PDB file of C-alpha atoms in Angstrom:
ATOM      1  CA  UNK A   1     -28.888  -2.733  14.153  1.00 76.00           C
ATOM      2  CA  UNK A   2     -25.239  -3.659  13.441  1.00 90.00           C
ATOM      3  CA  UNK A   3     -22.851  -6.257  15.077  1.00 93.00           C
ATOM      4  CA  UNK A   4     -19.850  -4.428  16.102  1.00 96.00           C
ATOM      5  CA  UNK A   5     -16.055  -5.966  16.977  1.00 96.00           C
ATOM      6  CA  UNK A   6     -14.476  -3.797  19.687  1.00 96.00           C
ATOM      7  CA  UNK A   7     -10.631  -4.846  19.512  1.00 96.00           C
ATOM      8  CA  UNK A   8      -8.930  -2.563  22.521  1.00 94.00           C
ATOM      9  CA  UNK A   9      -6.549  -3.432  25.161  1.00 92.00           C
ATOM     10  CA  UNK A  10      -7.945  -0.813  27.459  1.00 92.00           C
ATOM     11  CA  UNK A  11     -10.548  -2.204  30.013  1.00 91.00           C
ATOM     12  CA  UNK A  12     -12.326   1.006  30.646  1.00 92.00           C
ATOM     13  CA  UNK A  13     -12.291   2.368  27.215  1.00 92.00           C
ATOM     14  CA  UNK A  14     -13.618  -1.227  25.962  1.00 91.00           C
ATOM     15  CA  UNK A  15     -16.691  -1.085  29.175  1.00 92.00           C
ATOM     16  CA  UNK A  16     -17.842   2.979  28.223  1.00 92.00           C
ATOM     17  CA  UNK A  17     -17.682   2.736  24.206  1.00 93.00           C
ATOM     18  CA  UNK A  18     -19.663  -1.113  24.172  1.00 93.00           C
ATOM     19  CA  UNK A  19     -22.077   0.603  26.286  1.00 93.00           C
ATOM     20  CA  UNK A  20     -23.042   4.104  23.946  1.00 94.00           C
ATOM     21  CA  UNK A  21     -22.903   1.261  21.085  1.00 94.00           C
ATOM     22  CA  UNK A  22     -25.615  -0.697  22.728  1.00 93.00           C
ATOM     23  CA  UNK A  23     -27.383   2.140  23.898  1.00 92.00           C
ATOM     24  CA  UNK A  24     -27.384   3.078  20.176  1.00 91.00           C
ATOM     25  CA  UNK A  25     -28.773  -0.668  18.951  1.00 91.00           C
ATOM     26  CA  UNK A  26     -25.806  -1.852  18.204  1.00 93.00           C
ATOM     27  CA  UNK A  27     -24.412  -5.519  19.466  1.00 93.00           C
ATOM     28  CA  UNK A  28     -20.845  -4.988  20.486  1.00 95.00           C
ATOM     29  CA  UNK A  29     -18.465  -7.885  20.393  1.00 94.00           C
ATOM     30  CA  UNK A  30     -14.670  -7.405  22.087  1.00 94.00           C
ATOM     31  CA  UNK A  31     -11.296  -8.540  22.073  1.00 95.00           C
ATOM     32  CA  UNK A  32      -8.339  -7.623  23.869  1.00 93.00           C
ATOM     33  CA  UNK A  33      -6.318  -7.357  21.287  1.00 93.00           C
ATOM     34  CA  UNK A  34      -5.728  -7.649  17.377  1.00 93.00           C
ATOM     35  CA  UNK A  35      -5.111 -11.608  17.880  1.00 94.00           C
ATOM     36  CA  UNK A  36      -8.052 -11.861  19.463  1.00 95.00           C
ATOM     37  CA  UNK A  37     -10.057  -9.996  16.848  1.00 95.00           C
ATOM     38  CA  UNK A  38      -8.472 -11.769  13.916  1.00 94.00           C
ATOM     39  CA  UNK A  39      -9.824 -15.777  15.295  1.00 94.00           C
ATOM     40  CA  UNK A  40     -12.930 -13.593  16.141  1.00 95.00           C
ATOM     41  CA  UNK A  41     -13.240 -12.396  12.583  1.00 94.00           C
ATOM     42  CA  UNK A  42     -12.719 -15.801  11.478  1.00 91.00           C
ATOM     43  CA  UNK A  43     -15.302 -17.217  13.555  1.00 90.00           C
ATOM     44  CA  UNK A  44     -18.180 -14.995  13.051  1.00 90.00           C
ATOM     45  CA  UNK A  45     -19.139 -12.508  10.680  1.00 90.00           C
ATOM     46  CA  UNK A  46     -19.725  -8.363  11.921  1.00 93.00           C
ATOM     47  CA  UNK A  47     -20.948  -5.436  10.072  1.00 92.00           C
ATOM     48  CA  UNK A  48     -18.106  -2.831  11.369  1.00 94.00           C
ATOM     49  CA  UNK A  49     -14.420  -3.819  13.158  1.00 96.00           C
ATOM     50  CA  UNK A  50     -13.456  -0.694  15.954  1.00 96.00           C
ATOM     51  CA  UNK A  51      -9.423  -1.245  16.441  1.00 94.00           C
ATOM     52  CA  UNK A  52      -7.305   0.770  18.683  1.00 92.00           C
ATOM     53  CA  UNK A  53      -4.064   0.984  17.129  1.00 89.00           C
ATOM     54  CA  UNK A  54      -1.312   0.271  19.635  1.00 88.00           C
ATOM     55  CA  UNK A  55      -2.140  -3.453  20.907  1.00 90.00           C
ATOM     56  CA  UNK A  56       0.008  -6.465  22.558  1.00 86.00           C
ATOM     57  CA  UNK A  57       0.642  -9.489  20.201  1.00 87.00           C
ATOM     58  CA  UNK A  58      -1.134  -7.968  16.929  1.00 91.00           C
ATOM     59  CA  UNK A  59      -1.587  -3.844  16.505  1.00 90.00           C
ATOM     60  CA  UNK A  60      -4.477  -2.737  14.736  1.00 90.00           C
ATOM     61  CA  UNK A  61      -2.320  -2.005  11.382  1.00 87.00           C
ATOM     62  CA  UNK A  62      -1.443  -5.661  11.227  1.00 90.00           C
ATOM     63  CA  UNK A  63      -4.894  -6.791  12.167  1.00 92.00           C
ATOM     64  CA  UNK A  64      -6.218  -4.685   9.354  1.00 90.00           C
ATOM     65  CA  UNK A  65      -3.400  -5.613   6.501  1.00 87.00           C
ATOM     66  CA  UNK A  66      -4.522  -9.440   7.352  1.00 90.00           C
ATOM     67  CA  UNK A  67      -7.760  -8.704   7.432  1.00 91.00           C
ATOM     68  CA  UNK A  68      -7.810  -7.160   3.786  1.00 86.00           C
ATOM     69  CA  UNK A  69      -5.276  -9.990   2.699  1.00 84.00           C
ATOM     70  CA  UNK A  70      -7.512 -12.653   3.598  1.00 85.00           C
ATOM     71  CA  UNK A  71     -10.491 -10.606   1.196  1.00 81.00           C
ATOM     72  CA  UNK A  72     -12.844  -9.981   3.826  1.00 88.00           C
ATOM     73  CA  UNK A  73     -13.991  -6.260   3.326  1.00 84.00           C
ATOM     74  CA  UNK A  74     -15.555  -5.968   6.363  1.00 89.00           C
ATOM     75  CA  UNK A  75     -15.699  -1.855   7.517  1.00 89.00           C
ATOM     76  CA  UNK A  76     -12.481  -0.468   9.352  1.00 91.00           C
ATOM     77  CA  UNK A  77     -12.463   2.277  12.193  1.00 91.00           C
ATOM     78  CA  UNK A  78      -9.086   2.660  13.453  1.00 89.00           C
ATOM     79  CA  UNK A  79      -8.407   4.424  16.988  1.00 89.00           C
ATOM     80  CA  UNK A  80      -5.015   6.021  16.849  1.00 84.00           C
ATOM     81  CA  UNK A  81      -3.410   8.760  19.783  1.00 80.00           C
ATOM     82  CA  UNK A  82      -1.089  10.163  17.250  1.00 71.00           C
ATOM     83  CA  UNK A  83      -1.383  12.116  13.767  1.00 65.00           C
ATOM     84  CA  UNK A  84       1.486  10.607  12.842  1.00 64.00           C
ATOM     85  CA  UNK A  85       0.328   7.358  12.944  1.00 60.00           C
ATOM     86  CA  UNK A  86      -2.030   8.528  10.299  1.00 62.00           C
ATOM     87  CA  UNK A  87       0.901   9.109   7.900  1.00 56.00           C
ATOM     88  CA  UNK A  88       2.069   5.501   8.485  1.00 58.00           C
ATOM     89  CA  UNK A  89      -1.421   3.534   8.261  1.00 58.00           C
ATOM     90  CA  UNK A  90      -1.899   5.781   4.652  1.00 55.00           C
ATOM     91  CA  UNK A  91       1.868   5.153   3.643  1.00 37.00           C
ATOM     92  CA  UNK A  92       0.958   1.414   4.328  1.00 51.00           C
ATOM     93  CA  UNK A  93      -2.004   0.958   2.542  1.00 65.00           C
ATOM     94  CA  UNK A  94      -3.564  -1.047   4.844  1.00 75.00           C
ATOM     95  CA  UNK A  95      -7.073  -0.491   3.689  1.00 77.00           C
ATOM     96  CA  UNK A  96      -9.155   0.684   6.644  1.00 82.00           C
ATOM     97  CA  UNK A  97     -11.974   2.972   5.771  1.00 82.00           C
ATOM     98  CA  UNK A  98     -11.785   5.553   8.612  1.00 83.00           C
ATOM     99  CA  UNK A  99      -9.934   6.644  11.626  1.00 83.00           C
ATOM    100  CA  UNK A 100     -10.943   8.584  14.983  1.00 85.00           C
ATOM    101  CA  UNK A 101      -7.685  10.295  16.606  1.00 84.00           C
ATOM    102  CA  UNK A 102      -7.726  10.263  20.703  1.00 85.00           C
ATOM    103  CA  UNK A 103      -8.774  11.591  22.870  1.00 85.00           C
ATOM    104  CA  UNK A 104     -12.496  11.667  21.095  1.00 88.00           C
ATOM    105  CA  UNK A 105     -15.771  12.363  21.967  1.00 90.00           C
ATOM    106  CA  UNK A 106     -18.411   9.553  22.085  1.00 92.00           C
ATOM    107  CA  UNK A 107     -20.483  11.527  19.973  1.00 91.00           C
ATOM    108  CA  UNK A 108     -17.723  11.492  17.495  1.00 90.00           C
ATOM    109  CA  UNK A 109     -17.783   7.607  17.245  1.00 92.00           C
ATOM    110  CA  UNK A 110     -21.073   7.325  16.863  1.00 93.00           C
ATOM    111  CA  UNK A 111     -21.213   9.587  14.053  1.00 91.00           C
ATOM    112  CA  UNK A 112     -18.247   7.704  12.407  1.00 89.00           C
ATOM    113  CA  UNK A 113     -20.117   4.546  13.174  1.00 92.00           C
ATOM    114  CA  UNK A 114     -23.400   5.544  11.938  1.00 90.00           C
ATOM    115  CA  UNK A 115     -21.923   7.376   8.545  1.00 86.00           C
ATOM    116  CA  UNK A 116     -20.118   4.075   7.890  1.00 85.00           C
ATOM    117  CA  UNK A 117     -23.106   1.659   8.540  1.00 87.00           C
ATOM    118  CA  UNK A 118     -25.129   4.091   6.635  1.00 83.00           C
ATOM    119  CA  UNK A 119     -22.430   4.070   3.513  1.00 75.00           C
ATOM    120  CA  UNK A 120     -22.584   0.331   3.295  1.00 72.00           C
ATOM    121  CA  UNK A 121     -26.689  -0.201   3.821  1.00 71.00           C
ATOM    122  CA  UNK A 122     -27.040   2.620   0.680  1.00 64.00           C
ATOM    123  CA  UNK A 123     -24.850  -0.259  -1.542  1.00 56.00           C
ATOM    124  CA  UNK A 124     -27.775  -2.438  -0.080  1.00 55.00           C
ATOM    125  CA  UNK A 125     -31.220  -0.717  -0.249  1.00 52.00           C
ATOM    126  CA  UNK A 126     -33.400  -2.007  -2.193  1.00 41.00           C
ATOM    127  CA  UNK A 127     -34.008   1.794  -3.756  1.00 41.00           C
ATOM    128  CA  UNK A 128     -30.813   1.359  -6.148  1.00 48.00           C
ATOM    129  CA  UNK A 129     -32.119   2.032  -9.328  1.00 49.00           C
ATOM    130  CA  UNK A 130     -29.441   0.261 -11.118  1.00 55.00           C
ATOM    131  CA  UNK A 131     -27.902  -3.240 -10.585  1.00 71.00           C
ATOM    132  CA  UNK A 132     -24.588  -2.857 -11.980  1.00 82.00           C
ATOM    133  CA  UNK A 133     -22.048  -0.421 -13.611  1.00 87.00           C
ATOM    134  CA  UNK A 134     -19.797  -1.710 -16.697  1.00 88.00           C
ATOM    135  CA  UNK A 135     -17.209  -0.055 -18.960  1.00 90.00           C
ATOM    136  CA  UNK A 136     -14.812  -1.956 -21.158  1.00 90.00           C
ATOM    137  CA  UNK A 137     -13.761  -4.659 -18.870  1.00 93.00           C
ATOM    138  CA  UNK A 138     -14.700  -3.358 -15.791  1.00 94.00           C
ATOM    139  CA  UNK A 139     -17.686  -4.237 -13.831  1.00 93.00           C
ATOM    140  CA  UNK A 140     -19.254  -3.512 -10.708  1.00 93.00           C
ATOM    141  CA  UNK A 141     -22.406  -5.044  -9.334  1.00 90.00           C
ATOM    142  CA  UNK A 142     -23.814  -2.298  -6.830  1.00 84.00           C
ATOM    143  CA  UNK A 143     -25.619  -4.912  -4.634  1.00 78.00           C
ATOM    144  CA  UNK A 144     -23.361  -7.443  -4.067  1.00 81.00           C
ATOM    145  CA  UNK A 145     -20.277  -5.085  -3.725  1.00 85.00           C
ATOM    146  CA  UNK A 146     -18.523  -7.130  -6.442  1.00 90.00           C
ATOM    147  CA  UNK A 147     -15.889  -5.848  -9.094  1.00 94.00           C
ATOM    148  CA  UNK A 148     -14.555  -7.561 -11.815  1.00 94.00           C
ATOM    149  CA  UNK A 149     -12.503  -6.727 -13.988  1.00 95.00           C
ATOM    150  CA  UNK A 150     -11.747  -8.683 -17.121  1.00 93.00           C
ATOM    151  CA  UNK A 151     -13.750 -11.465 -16.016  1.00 92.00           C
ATOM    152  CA  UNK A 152     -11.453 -11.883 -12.632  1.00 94.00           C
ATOM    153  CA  UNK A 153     -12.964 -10.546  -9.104  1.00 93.00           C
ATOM    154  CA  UNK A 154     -10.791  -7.659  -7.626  1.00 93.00           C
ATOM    155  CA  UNK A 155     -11.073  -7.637  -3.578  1.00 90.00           C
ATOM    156  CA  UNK A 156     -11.793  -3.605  -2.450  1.00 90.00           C
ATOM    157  CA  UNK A 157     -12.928  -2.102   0.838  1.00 85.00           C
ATOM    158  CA  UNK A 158     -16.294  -0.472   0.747  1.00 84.00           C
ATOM    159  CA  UNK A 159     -14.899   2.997   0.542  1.00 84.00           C
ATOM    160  CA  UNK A 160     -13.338   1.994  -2.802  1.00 89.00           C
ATOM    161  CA  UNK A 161     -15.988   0.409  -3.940  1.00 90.00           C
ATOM    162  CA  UNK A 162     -17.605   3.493  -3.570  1.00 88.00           C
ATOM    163  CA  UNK A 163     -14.706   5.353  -5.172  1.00 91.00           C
ATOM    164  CA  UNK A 164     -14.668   3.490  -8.113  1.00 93.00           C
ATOM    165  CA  UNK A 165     -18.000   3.256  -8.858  1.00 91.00           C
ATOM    166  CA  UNK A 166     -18.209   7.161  -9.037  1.00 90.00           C
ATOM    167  CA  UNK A 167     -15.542   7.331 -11.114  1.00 94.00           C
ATOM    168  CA  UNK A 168     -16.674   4.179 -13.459  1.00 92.00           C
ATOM    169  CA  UNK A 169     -20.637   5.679 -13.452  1.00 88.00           C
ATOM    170  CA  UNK A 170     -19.497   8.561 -15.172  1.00 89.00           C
ATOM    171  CA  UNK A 171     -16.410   8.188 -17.680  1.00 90.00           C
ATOM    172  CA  UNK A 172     -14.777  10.680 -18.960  1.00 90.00           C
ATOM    173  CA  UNK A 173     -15.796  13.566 -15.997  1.00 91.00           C
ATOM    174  CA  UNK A 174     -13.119  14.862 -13.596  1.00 93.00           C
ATOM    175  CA  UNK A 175     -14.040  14.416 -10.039  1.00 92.00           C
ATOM    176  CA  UNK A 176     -12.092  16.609  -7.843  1.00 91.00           C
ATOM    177  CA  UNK A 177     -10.572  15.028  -4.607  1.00 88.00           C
ATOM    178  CA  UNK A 178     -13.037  16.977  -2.325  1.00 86.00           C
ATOM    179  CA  UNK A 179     -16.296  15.471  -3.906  1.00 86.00           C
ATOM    180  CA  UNK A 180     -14.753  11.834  -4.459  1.00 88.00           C
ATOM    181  CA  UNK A 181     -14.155  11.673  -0.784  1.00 82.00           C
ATOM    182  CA  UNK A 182     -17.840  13.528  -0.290  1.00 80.00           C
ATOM    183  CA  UNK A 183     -19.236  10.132  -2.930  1.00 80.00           C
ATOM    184  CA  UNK A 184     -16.746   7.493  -1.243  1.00 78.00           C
ATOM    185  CA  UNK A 185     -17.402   8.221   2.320  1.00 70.00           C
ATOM    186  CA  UNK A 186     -21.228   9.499   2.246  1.00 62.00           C
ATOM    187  CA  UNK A 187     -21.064  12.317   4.604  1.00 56.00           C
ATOM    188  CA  UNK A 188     -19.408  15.511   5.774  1.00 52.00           C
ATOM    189  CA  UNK A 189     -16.543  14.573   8.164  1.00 55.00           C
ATOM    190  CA  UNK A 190     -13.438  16.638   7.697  1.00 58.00           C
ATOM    191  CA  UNK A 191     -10.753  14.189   6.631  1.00 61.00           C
ATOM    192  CA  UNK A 192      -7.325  14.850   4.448  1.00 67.00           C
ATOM    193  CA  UNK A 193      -8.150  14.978   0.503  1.00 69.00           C
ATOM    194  CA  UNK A 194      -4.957  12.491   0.613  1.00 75.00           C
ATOM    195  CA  UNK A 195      -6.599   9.513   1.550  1.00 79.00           C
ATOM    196  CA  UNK A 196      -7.814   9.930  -1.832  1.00 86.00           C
ATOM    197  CA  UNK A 197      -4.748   9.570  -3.395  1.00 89.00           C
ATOM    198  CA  UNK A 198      -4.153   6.483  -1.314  1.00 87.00           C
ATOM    199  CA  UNK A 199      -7.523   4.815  -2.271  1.00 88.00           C
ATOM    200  CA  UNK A 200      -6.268   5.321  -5.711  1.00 92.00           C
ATOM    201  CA  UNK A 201      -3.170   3.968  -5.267  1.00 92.00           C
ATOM    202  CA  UNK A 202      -4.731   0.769  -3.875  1.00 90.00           C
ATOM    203  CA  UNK A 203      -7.226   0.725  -6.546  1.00 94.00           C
ATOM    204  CA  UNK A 204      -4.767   0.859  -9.056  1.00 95.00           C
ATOM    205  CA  UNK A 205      -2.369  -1.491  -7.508  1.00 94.00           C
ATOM    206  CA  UNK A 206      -5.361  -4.082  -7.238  1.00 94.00           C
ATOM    207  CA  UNK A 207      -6.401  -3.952 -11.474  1.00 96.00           C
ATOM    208  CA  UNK A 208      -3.064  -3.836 -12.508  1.00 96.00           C
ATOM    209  CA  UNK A 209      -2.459  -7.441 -10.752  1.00 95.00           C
ATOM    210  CA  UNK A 210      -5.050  -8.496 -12.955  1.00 95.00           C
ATOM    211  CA  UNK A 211      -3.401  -6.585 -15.996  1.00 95.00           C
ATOM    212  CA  UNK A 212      -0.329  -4.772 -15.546  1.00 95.00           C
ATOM    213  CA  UNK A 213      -1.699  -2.126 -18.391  1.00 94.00           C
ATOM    214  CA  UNK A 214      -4.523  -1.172 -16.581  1.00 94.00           C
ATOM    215  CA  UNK A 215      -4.581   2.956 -17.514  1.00 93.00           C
ATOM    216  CA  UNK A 216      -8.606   3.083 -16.824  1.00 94.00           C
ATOM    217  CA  UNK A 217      -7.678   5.512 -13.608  1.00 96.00           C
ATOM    218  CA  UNK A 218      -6.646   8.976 -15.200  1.00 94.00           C
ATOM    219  CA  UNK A 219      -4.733  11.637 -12.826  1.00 94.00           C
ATOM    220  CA  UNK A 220      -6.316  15.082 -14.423  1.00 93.00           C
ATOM    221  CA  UNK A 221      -3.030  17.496 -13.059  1.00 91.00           C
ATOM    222  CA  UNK A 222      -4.529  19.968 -10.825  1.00 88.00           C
ATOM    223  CA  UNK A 223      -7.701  18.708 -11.006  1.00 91.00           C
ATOM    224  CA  UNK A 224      -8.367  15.425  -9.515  1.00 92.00           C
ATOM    225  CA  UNK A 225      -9.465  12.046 -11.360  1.00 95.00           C
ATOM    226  CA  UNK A 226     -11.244  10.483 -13.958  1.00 94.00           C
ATOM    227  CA  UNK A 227     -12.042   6.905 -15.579  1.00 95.00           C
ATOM    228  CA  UNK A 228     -11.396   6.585 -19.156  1.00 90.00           C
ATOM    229  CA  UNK A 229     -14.178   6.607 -21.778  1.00 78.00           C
ATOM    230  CA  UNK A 230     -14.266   3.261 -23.330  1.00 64.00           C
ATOM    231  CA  UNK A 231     -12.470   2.731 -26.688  1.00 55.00           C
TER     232      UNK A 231
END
């Protein structure tokens, strides 16, 4: 089904998780540690990265921040022991598109796994009943995963893809954090309504480079979001 990259240190961990992958259809690909990973990235192309956090030689944050620097927006799990470590990856903006805390279930990946394969294959499918979304200067082809904005291609992960093309697809209407995660991710896993604020951040951050006016991203106070109707 999907070609997986397993970057964890621990031996064990690496020998029970490649094995419920398989077992699921999956082909599962591993590296010791986020080094590893990052020539392996480079080398080959996979649907989904899985990266423990704490690694020799290159973490998982670092491994994810090149990852996005270089443009590739391939799908981010990150395996972390610690909440706290949550606070850091979101204060860093590094751009990965979930997270599992340990200890976890198998049955917990796999979910994970599956609602982020199934995210990016819906960008895919062949049922999409429209091609692209535009507004002003903004545009977003839906099957290629491409933005643009002002004529020059802005890099995002698939989860703000996602993000922005609910917003963009409906100018003007006020999304509340709640259901832009529930668009973004594409299922029901309970994660913090922050992460919200943090794709926003990034997807601010990113169309401003292009043009450091960029106001097309409206906070509503109390309420959530909302893109700007086009002059």
């Amino acid at each position: 089904m999907a070609k997986i990259l397993f970057v964890e240190d621990d031996a064990a961990l690496v020998d029970l998780l490649a094995l419920a992958l398989e077992d699921a259809g999956h082909t599962v690909t591993s590296a010791r540690d986020g080094a590893e990973g990052l020539e392996l990235t480079r080398a080959e192309r996979h649907d989904l990265v899985i990266s423990d956090v704490n690694m020799p030689r290159l973490d998982g944050f670092t491994l994810c921040r090149r990852l996005r620097e270089a443009s590739n927006p391939v799908p981010i799990i990150l395996l972390t022991s610690r909440d706290d470590e949550i606070d850091q990856a979101l204060g860093l903006d590094l751009g990965a598109d979930d997270y599992v805390i340990k200890p976890f279930s198998t049955r917990v990946l796999l979910a994970r796994v599956a609602a982020l394969l199934r995210r990016q294959a819906l960008h895919a499918g062949a049922e999409r009943a429209r091609a692209a979304v535009a507004i002003g200067p903004l545009e977003l082809d839906l099957d290629r995963l491409d933005v643009r904005y002002r004529g020059a291609p802005i890099a995002t992960t698939l989860t703000e893809f996602r993000l922005l093309e609910a917003l963009a697809a409906r100018p003007g209407v006020v999304f509340s954090r709640d259901r832009l995660l529930e668009l973004a991710r594409g299922d029901d896993s309970r994660v913090d309504a922050r992460l919200v604020d943090t794709y926003i951040r990034r997807l601010r951050r990113k169309l401003e480079a292009v043009d450091p006016a960029f106001d097309g991203i409206e906070t509503v106070i109390g309420a959530g979001y909302r893109y700007r109707d086009a002059p």
